Coordinates of C-alpha atoms and ligand atoms in Angstrom, one line a residue:
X854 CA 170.9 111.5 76.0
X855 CA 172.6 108.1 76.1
X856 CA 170.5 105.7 75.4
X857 CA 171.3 102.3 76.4
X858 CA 169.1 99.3 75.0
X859 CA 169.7 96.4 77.3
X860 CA 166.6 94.4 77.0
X861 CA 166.3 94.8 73.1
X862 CA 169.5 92.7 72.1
X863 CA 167.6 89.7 70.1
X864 CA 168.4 88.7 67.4
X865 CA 165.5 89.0 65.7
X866 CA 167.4 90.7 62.9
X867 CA 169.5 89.3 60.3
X868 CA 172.8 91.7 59.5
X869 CA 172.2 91.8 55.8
X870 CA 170.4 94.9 55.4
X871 CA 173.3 97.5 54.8
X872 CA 172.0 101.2 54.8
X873 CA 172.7 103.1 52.1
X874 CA 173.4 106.5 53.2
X875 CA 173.1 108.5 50.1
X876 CA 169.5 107.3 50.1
X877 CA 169.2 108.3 53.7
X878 CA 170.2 111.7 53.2
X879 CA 167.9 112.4 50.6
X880 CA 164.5 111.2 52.8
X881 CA 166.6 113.7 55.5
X882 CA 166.2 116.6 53.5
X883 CA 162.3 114.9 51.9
X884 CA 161.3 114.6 55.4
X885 CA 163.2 117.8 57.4
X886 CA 162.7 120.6 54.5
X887 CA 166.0 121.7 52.5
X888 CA 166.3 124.3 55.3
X889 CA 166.9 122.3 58.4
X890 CA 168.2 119.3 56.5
X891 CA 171.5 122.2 54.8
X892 CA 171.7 124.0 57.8
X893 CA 172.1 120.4 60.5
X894 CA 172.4 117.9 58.7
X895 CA 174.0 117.1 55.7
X896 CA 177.0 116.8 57.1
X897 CA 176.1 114.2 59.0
X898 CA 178.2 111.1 58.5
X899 CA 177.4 106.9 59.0
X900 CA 180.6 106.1 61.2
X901 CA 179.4 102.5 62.1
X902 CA 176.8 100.5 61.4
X903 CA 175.6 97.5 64.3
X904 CA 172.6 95.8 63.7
X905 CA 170.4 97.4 66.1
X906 CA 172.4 100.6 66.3
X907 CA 174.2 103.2 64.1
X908 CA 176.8 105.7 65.0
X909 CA 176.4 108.9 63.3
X910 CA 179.3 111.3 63.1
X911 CA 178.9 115.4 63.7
X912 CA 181.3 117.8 63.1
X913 CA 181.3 119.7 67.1
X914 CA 179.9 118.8 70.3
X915 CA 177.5 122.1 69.1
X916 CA 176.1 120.0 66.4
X917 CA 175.2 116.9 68.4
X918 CA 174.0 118.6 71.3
X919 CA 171.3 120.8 69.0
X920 CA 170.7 117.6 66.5
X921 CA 169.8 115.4 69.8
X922 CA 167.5 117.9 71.5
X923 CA 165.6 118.7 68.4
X924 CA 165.7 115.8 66.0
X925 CA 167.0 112.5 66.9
X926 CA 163.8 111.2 67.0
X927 CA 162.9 111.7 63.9
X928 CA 166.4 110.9 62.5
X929 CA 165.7 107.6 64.4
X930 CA 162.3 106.8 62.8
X931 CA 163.6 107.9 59.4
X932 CA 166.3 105.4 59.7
X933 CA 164.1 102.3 61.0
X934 CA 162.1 103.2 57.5
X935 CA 165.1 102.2 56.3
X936 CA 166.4 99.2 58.4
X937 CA 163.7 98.2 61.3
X938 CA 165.8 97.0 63.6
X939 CA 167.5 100.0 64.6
X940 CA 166.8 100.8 67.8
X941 CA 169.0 103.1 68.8
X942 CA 171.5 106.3 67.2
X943 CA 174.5 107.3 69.1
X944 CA 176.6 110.7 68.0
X945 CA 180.1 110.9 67.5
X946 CA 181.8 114.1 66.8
X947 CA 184.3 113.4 63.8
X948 CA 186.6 116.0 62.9
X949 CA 185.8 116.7 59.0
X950 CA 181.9 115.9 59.3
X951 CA 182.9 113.5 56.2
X952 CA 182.9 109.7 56.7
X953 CA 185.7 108.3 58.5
X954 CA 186.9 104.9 58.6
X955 CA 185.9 102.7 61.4
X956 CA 188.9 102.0 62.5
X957 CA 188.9 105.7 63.2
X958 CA 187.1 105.2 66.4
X959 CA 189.2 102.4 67.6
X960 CA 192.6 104.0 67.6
X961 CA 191.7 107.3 69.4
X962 CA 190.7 104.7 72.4
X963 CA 194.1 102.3 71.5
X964 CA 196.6 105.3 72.0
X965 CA 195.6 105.1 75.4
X966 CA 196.5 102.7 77.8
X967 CA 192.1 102.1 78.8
X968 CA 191.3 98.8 79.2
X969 CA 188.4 98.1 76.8
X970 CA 186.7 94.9 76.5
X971 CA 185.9 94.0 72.7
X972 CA 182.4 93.8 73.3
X973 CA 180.2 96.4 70.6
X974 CA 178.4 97.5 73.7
X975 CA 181.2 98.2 76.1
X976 CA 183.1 100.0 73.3
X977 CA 180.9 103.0 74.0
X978 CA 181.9 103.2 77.4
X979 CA 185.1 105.1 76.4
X980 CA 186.6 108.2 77.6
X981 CA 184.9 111.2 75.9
X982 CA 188.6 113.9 75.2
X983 CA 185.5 116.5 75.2
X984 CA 184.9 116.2 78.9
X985 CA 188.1 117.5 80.5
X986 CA 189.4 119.6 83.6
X987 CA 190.3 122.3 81.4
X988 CA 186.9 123.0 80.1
X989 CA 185.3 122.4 83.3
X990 CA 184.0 125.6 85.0
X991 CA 184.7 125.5 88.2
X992 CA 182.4 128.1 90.8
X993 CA 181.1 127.8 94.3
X994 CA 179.1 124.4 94.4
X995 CA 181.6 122.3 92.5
X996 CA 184.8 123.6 93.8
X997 CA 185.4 120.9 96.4
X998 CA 184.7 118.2 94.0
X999 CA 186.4 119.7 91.9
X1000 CA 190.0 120.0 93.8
X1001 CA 189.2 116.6 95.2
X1002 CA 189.7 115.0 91.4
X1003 CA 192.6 117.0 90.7
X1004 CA 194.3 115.6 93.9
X1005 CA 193.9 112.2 93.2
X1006 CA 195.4 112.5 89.9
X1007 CA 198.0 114.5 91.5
X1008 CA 199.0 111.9 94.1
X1009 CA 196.7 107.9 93.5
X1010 CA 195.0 107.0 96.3
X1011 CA 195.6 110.1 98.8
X1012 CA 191.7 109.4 98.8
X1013 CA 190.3 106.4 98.0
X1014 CA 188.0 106.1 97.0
X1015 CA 186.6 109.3 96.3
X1016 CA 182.6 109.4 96.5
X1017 CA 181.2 111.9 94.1
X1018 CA 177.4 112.9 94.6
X1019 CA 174.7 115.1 92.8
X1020 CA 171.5 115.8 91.7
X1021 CA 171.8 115.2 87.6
X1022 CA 173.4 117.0 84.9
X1023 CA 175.7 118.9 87.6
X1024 CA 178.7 117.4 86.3
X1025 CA 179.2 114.3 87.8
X1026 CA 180.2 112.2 84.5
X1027 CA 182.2 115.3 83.3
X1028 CA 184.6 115.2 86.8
X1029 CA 184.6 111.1 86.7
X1030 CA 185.5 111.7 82.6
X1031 CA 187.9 114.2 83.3
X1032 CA 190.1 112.1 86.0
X1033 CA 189.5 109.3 83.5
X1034 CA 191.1 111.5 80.9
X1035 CA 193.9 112.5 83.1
X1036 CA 195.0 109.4 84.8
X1037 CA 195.0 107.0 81.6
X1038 CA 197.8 108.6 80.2
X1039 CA 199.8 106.7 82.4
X1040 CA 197.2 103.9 84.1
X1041 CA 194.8 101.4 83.6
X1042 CA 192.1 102.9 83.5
X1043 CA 188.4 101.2 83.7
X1044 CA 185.8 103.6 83.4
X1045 CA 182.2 102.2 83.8
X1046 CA 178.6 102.7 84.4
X1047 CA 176.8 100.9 87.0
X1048 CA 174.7 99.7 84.2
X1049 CA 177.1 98.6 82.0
X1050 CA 178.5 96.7 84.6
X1051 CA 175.5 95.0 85.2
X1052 CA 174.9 93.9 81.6
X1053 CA 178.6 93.0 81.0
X1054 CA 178.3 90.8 84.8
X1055 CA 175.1 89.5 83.5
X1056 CA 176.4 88.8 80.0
X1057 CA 179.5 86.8 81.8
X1058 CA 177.0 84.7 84.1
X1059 CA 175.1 83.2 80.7
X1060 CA 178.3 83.1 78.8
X1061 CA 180.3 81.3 81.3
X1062 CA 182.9 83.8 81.6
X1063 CA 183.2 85.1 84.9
X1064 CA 186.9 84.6 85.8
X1065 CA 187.8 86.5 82.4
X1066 CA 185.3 89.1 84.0
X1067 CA 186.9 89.1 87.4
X1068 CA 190.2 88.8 85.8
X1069 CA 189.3 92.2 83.3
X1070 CA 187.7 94.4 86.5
X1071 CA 190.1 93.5 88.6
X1072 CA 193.5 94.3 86.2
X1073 CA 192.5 98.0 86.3
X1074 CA 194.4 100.3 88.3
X1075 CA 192.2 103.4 88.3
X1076 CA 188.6 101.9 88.3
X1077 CA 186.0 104.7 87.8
X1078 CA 182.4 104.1 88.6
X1079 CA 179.6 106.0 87.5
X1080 CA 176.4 106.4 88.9
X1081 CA 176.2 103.3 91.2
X1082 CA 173.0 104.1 92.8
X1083 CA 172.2 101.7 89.9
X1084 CA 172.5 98.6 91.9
X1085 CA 170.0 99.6 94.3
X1086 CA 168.0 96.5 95.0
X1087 CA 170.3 94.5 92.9
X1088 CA 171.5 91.8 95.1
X1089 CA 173.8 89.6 93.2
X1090 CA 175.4 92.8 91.2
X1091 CA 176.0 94.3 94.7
X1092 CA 177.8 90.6 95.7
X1093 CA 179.8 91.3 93.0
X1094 CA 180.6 94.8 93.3
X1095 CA 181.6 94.2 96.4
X1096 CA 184.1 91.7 95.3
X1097 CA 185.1 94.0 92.5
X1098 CA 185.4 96.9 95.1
X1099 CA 187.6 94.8 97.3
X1100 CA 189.6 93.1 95.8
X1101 CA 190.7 96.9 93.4
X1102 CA 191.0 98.5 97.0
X1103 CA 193.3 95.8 98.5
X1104 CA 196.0 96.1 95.4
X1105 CA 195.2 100.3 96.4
X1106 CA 193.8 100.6 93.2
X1107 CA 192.5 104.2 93.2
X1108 CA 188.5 103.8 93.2
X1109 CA 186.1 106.5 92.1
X1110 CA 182.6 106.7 92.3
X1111 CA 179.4 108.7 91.3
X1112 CA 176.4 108.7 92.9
X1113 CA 172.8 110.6 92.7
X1114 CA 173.1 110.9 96.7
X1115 CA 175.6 110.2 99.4
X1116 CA 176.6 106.5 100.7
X1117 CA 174.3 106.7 103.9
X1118 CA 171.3 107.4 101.4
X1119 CA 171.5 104.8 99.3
X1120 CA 168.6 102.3 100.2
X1121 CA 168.4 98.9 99.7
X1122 CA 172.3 98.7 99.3
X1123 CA 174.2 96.3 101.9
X1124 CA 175.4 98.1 104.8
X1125 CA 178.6 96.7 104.3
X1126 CA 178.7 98.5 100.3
X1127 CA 177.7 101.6 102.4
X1128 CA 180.3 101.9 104.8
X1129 CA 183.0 100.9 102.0
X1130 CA 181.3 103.9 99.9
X1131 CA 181.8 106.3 102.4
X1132 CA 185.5 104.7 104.1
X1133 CA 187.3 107.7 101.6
X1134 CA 186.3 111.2 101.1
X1135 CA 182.6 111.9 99.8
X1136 CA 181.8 115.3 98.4
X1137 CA 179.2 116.6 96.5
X1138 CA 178.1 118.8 93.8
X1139 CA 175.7 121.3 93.9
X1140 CA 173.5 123.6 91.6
X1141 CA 174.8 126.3 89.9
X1142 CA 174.2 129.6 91.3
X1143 CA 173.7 132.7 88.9
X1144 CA 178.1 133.4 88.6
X1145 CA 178.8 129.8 87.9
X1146 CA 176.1 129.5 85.2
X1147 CA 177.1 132.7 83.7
X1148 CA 181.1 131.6 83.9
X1149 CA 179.9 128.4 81.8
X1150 CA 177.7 130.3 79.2
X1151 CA 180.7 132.4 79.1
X1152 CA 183.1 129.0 78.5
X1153 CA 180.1 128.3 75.4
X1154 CA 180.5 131.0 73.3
X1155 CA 184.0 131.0 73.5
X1156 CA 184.0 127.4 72.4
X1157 CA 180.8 127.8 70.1
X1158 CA 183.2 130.9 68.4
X1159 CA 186.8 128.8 68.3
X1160 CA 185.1 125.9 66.3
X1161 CA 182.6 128.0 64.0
X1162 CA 185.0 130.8 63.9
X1163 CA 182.2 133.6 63.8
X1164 CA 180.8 135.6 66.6
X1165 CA 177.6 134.9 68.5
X1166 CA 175.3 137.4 67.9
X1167 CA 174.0 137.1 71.7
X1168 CA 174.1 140.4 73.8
X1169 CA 174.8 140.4 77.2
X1170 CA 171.8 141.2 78.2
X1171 CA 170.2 137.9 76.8
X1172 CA 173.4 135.7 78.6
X1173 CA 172.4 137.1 81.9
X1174 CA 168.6 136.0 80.6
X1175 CA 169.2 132.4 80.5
X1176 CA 171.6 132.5 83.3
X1177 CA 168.7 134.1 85.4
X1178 CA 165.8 131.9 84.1
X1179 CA 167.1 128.2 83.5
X1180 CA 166.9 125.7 86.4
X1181 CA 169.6 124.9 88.2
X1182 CA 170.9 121.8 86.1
X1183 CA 174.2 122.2 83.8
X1184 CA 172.8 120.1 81.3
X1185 CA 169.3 122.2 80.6
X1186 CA 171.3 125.4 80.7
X1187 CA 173.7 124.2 77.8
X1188 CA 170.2 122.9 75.9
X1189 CA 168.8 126.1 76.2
X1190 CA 172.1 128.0 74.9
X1191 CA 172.2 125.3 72.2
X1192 CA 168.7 126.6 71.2
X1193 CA 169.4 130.4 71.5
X1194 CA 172.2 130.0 69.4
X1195 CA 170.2 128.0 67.0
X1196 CA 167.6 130.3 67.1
X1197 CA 169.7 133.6 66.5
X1198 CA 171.5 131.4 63.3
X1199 CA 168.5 130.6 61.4
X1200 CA 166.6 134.1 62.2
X1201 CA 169.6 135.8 61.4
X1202 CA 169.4 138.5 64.0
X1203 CA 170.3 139.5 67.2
X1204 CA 167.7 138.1 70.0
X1205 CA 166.1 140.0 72.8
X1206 CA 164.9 138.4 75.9
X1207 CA 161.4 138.3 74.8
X1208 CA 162.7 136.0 72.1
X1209 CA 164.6 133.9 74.8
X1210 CA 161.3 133.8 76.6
X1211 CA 159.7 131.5 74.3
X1212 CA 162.4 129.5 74.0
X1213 CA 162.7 128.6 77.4
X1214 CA 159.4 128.2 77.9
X1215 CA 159.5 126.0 74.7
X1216 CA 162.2 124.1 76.9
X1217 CA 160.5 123.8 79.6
X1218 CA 157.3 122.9 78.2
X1219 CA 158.4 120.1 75.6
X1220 CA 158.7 118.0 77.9
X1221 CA 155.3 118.2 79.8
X1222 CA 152.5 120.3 79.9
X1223 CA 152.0 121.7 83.0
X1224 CA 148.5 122.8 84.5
X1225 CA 147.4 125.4 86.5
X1226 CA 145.8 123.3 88.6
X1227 CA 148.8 121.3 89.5
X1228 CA 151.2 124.5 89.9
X1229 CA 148.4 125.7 92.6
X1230 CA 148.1 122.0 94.5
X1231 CA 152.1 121.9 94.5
X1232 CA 152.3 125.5 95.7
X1233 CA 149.8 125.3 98.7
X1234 CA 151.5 121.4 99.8
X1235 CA 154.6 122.6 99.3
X1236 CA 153.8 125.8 102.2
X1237 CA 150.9 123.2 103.7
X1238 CA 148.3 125.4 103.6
X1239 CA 144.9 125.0 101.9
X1240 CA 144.2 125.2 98.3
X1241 CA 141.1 127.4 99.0
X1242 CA 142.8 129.7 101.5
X1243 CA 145.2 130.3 98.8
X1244 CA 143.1 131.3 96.4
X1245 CA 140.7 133.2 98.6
X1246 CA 140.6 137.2 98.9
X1247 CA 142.2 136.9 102.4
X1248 CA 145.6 138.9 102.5
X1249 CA 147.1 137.6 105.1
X1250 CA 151.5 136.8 104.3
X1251 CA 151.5 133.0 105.0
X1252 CA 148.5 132.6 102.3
X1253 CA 149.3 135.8 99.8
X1254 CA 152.8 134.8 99.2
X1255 CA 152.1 131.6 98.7
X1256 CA 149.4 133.1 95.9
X1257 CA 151.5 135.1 94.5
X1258 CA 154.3 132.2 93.7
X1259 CA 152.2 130.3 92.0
X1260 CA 150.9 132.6 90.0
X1261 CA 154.5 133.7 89.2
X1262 CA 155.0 129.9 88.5
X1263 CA 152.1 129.9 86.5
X1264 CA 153.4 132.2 84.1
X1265 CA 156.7 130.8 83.9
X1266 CA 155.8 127.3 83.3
X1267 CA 152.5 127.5 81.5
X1268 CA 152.1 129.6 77.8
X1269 CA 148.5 130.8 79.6
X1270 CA 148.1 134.7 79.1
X1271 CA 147.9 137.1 82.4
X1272 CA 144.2 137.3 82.0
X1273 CA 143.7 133.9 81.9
X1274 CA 146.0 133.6 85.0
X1275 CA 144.1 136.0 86.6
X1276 CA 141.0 133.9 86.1
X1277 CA 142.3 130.6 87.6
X1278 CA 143.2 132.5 90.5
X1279 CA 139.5 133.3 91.5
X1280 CA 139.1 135.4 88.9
X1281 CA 141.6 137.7 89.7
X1282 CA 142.8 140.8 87.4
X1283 CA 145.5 140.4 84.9
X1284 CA 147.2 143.6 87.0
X1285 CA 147.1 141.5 90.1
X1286 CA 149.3 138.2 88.4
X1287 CA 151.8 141.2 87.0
X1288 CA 151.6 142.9 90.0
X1289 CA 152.5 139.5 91.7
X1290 CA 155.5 138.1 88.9
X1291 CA 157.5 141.5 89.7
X1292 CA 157.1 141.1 93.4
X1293 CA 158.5 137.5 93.4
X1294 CA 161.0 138.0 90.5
X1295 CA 162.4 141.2 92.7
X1296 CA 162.3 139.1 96.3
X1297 CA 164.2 136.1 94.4
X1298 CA 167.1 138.6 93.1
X1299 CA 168.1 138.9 96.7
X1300 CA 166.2 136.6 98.9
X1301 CA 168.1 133.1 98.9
X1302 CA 165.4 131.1 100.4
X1303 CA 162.8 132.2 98.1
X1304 CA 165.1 131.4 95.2
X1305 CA 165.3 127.9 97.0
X1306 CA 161.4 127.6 97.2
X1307 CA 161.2 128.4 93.4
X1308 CA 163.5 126.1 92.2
X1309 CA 162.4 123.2 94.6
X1310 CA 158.6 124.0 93.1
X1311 CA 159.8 124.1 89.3
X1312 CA 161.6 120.9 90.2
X1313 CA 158.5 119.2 92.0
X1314 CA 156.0 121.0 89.6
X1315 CA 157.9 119.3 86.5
X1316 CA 158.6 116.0 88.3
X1317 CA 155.9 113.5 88.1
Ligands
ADP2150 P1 175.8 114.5 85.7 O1 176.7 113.3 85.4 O2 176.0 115.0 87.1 O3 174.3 114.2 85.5 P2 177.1 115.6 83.5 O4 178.5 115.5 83.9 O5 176.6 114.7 82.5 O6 176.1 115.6 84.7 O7 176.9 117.1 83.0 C1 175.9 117.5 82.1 C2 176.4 118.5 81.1 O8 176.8 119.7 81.7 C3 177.6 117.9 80.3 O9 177.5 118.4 79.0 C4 178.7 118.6 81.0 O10 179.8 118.8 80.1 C5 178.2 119.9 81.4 N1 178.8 120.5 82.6 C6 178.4 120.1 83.9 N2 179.2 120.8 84.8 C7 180.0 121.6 84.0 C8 181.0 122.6 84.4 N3 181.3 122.8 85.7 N4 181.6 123.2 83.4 C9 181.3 122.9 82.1 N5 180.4 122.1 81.7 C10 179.7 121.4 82.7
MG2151 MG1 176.1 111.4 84.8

């Protein structure tokens, strides 16, 4: 979701065009329909205006999650109509949902002793209050990680740094956030992307300003890193990271990082980064299993119900659905409640799985379109066995299971009908791909490994 335009920052634009939002709003509702447009958003507000950017304000975390997945886009085109040099929209989640003063956004950052360098672009590097340990769910694959980040704020430095590591949207950001959150209220804290402090290094080099760089990295007490597999290849940010990194540790600064995979993995990074990476305590997150996602749909509603005060029409039968169904990322199972919840709002009913069905598959499926044909030349690599065998009549374990996963996969990530299932799989009956969804969706209920096998396929079937 954050969008971070680097290379765009020309410019090419003058500042004078000022948007006028009252106009803005009414194209929203010309160009959305009055339903959409009453029901998201005409309560959306113009908090700040850059030239290339705008930050919009929403009234809960609800709203912006469901406005980004389903029409930031368009809200973004609508707006270039209006000032073509936007490049880029950014949600903040304001209170009232009526404009707020710009200084607004300042002082909920100013309160706080976080170091913040005046830069526009920096300024959105700030502490999000929404990502904290108390609405952190914690289950089985982020427990460690979890305790690990209380303990440091517990007691600085007990381990230092601490390496965090994950696939994405497992919570990484949330748990950096979240120590961020904790620790500032009596440290300087520095919290950072890898990108962002490449562009701010970079922006010092042309600028001439790299002791006041130095100076501001280095003043931090708590400096908190996120996603530094970011400076892979990058020679002269990982010079400078190393510098930054050293010169924090030696003043025991407490240090924490993120990664996408542990220290040892991180190609093209200098040994020497690597072996300061890993001098602390490295742990990692891992997916969700079924309890964990199910605890944090649970931790949803409750928070959907507090800030709409209503109840969620959802029964439990459709929670354990999308627990069940979504893939094992935090950030697509939220999406995909975000949308049920939508859903259930504007149909004004209660929604049975079948419903859920289509929205999942409208999840995963907005995204790519995936064919048959690739689902079957996955499968068979993924099992290394040959395309034809799997597809022949032959009945044999090593070839039918393999069959009978991809057609399983088939109908979960495609919109094809059984029959015409059937007939990609050498023309096989409609009964035969039924026949072959139960038998897998039964095995994966209790089988581990074959959960592991269909989640690694989705993952590779959806990758590029
Ligand atoms: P990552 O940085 O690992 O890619 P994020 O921290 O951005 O993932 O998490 C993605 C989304 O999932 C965020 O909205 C975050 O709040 C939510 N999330 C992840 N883990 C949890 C959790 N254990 N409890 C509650 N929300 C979570
Ligand atoms: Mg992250």
């Amino acid at each position: 979701m954050e969008k971070i335009s680097i290379k765009n920052s020309g410019n090419t634009f003058s500042e004078e065009s000022h948007l006028n939002w009252g106009s803005i709003q009414s194209d929203f509702e010309k160009a959305f329909g009055s339903e959409i447009y009453s029901s998201w958003l005409r309560d959306i507000s113009l908090v700040k205006e850059y030239n290339h950017y705008v930050v919009l304000g929403v009234q809960t975390r609800f709203f912006r999650d469901w406005i980004t997945s389903r029409y930031a886009d368009r809200i973004l085109s609508e707006l270039q109509r209006h000032k073509l040099s936007i490049n880029r929209i950014e949600f903040k989640i304001v209170e009232t949902g009526k404009a707020i003063k710009n200084t607004k956004l300042i002082s909920t950052v100013t309160d706080r002793k976080i170091t913040q360098i005046t830069d526009s672009v920096l300024n959105y590097n700030r502490l999000n209050p929404n990502l904290n340990f108390d609405n952190f769910v914690v289950g089985k694959s982020n427990k460690i990680a979890f305790l690990s980040s209380k303990k440091i704020c517990d007691k600085l430095s007990i381990y230092n740094p601490l390496f965090i590591y994950g696939g994405v949207g497992l919570g990484k950001t949330h748990l950096m956030n979240a120590i961020g959150l904790e620790l500032s209220k009596k440290n300087n804290v520095m919290f950072i992307s890898a990108e962002r402090f490449m562009y701010q290094f970079i922006k010092s080099i042309k600028k001439n300003e790299m002791v006041s760089f130095k100076d501001f990295f280095r003043k931090a007490n708590v400096f908190i890193i996120d996603d530094i597999q970011f400076i892979r290849g990058k020679e002269g940010l990982q010079e400078e990271f190393f510098h930054t990194f050293n010169s924090l540790f030696e003043k025991s600064a407490q240090i924490v990082i993120s990664c996408d995979r542990p220290p040892n993995k991180l190609d093209r990074v200098q040994d020497r980064i690597k072996s300061r990476l890993s001098g602390g305590l490295v742990v990692d997150v891992g997916a969700p299993d079924y309890d964990l996602k199910l605890s944090i749909l649970g931790k949803k509603i409750e928070e959907f119900q507090n800030s709409f005060k209503e109840k969620l029409n959802l029964t439990q039968e459709v929670i354990e659905y999308i627990a069940k169904d979504s893939k094992s990322n935090i950030r697509e199972l939220i999406g995909i409640f975000n949308r049920v919840v939508a859903f259930s709002k504007m149909s004004n009913r209660a929604l049975n799985i079948n419903d859920c069905k289509i929205i999942l598959k409208d999840v995963y499926n907005s995204n790519k379109i995936v064919s048959i044909d690739r689902i079957q030349n996955v499968t068979s690599n993924f099992f290394s066995i040959n395309l034809e065998d799997m597809l022949s009549q032959r009945r044999s374990r090593t070839l039918a299971r393999p069959r009978q996963i991809a057609m399983y996969l088939a109908k979960k990530l495609t919109t094809r009908s059984l029959p015409e299932i059937g007939r990609k799989f050498a023309n096989r009956d409609h009964t035969t791909v039924i026949h072959a969804v139960k038998t897998i969706d039964k095995i994966s209920q209790t089988n581990d490994e074959m959960r592991k096998n269909i989640e690694e396929l989705k993952s590779l079937i959806l990758s590029d």
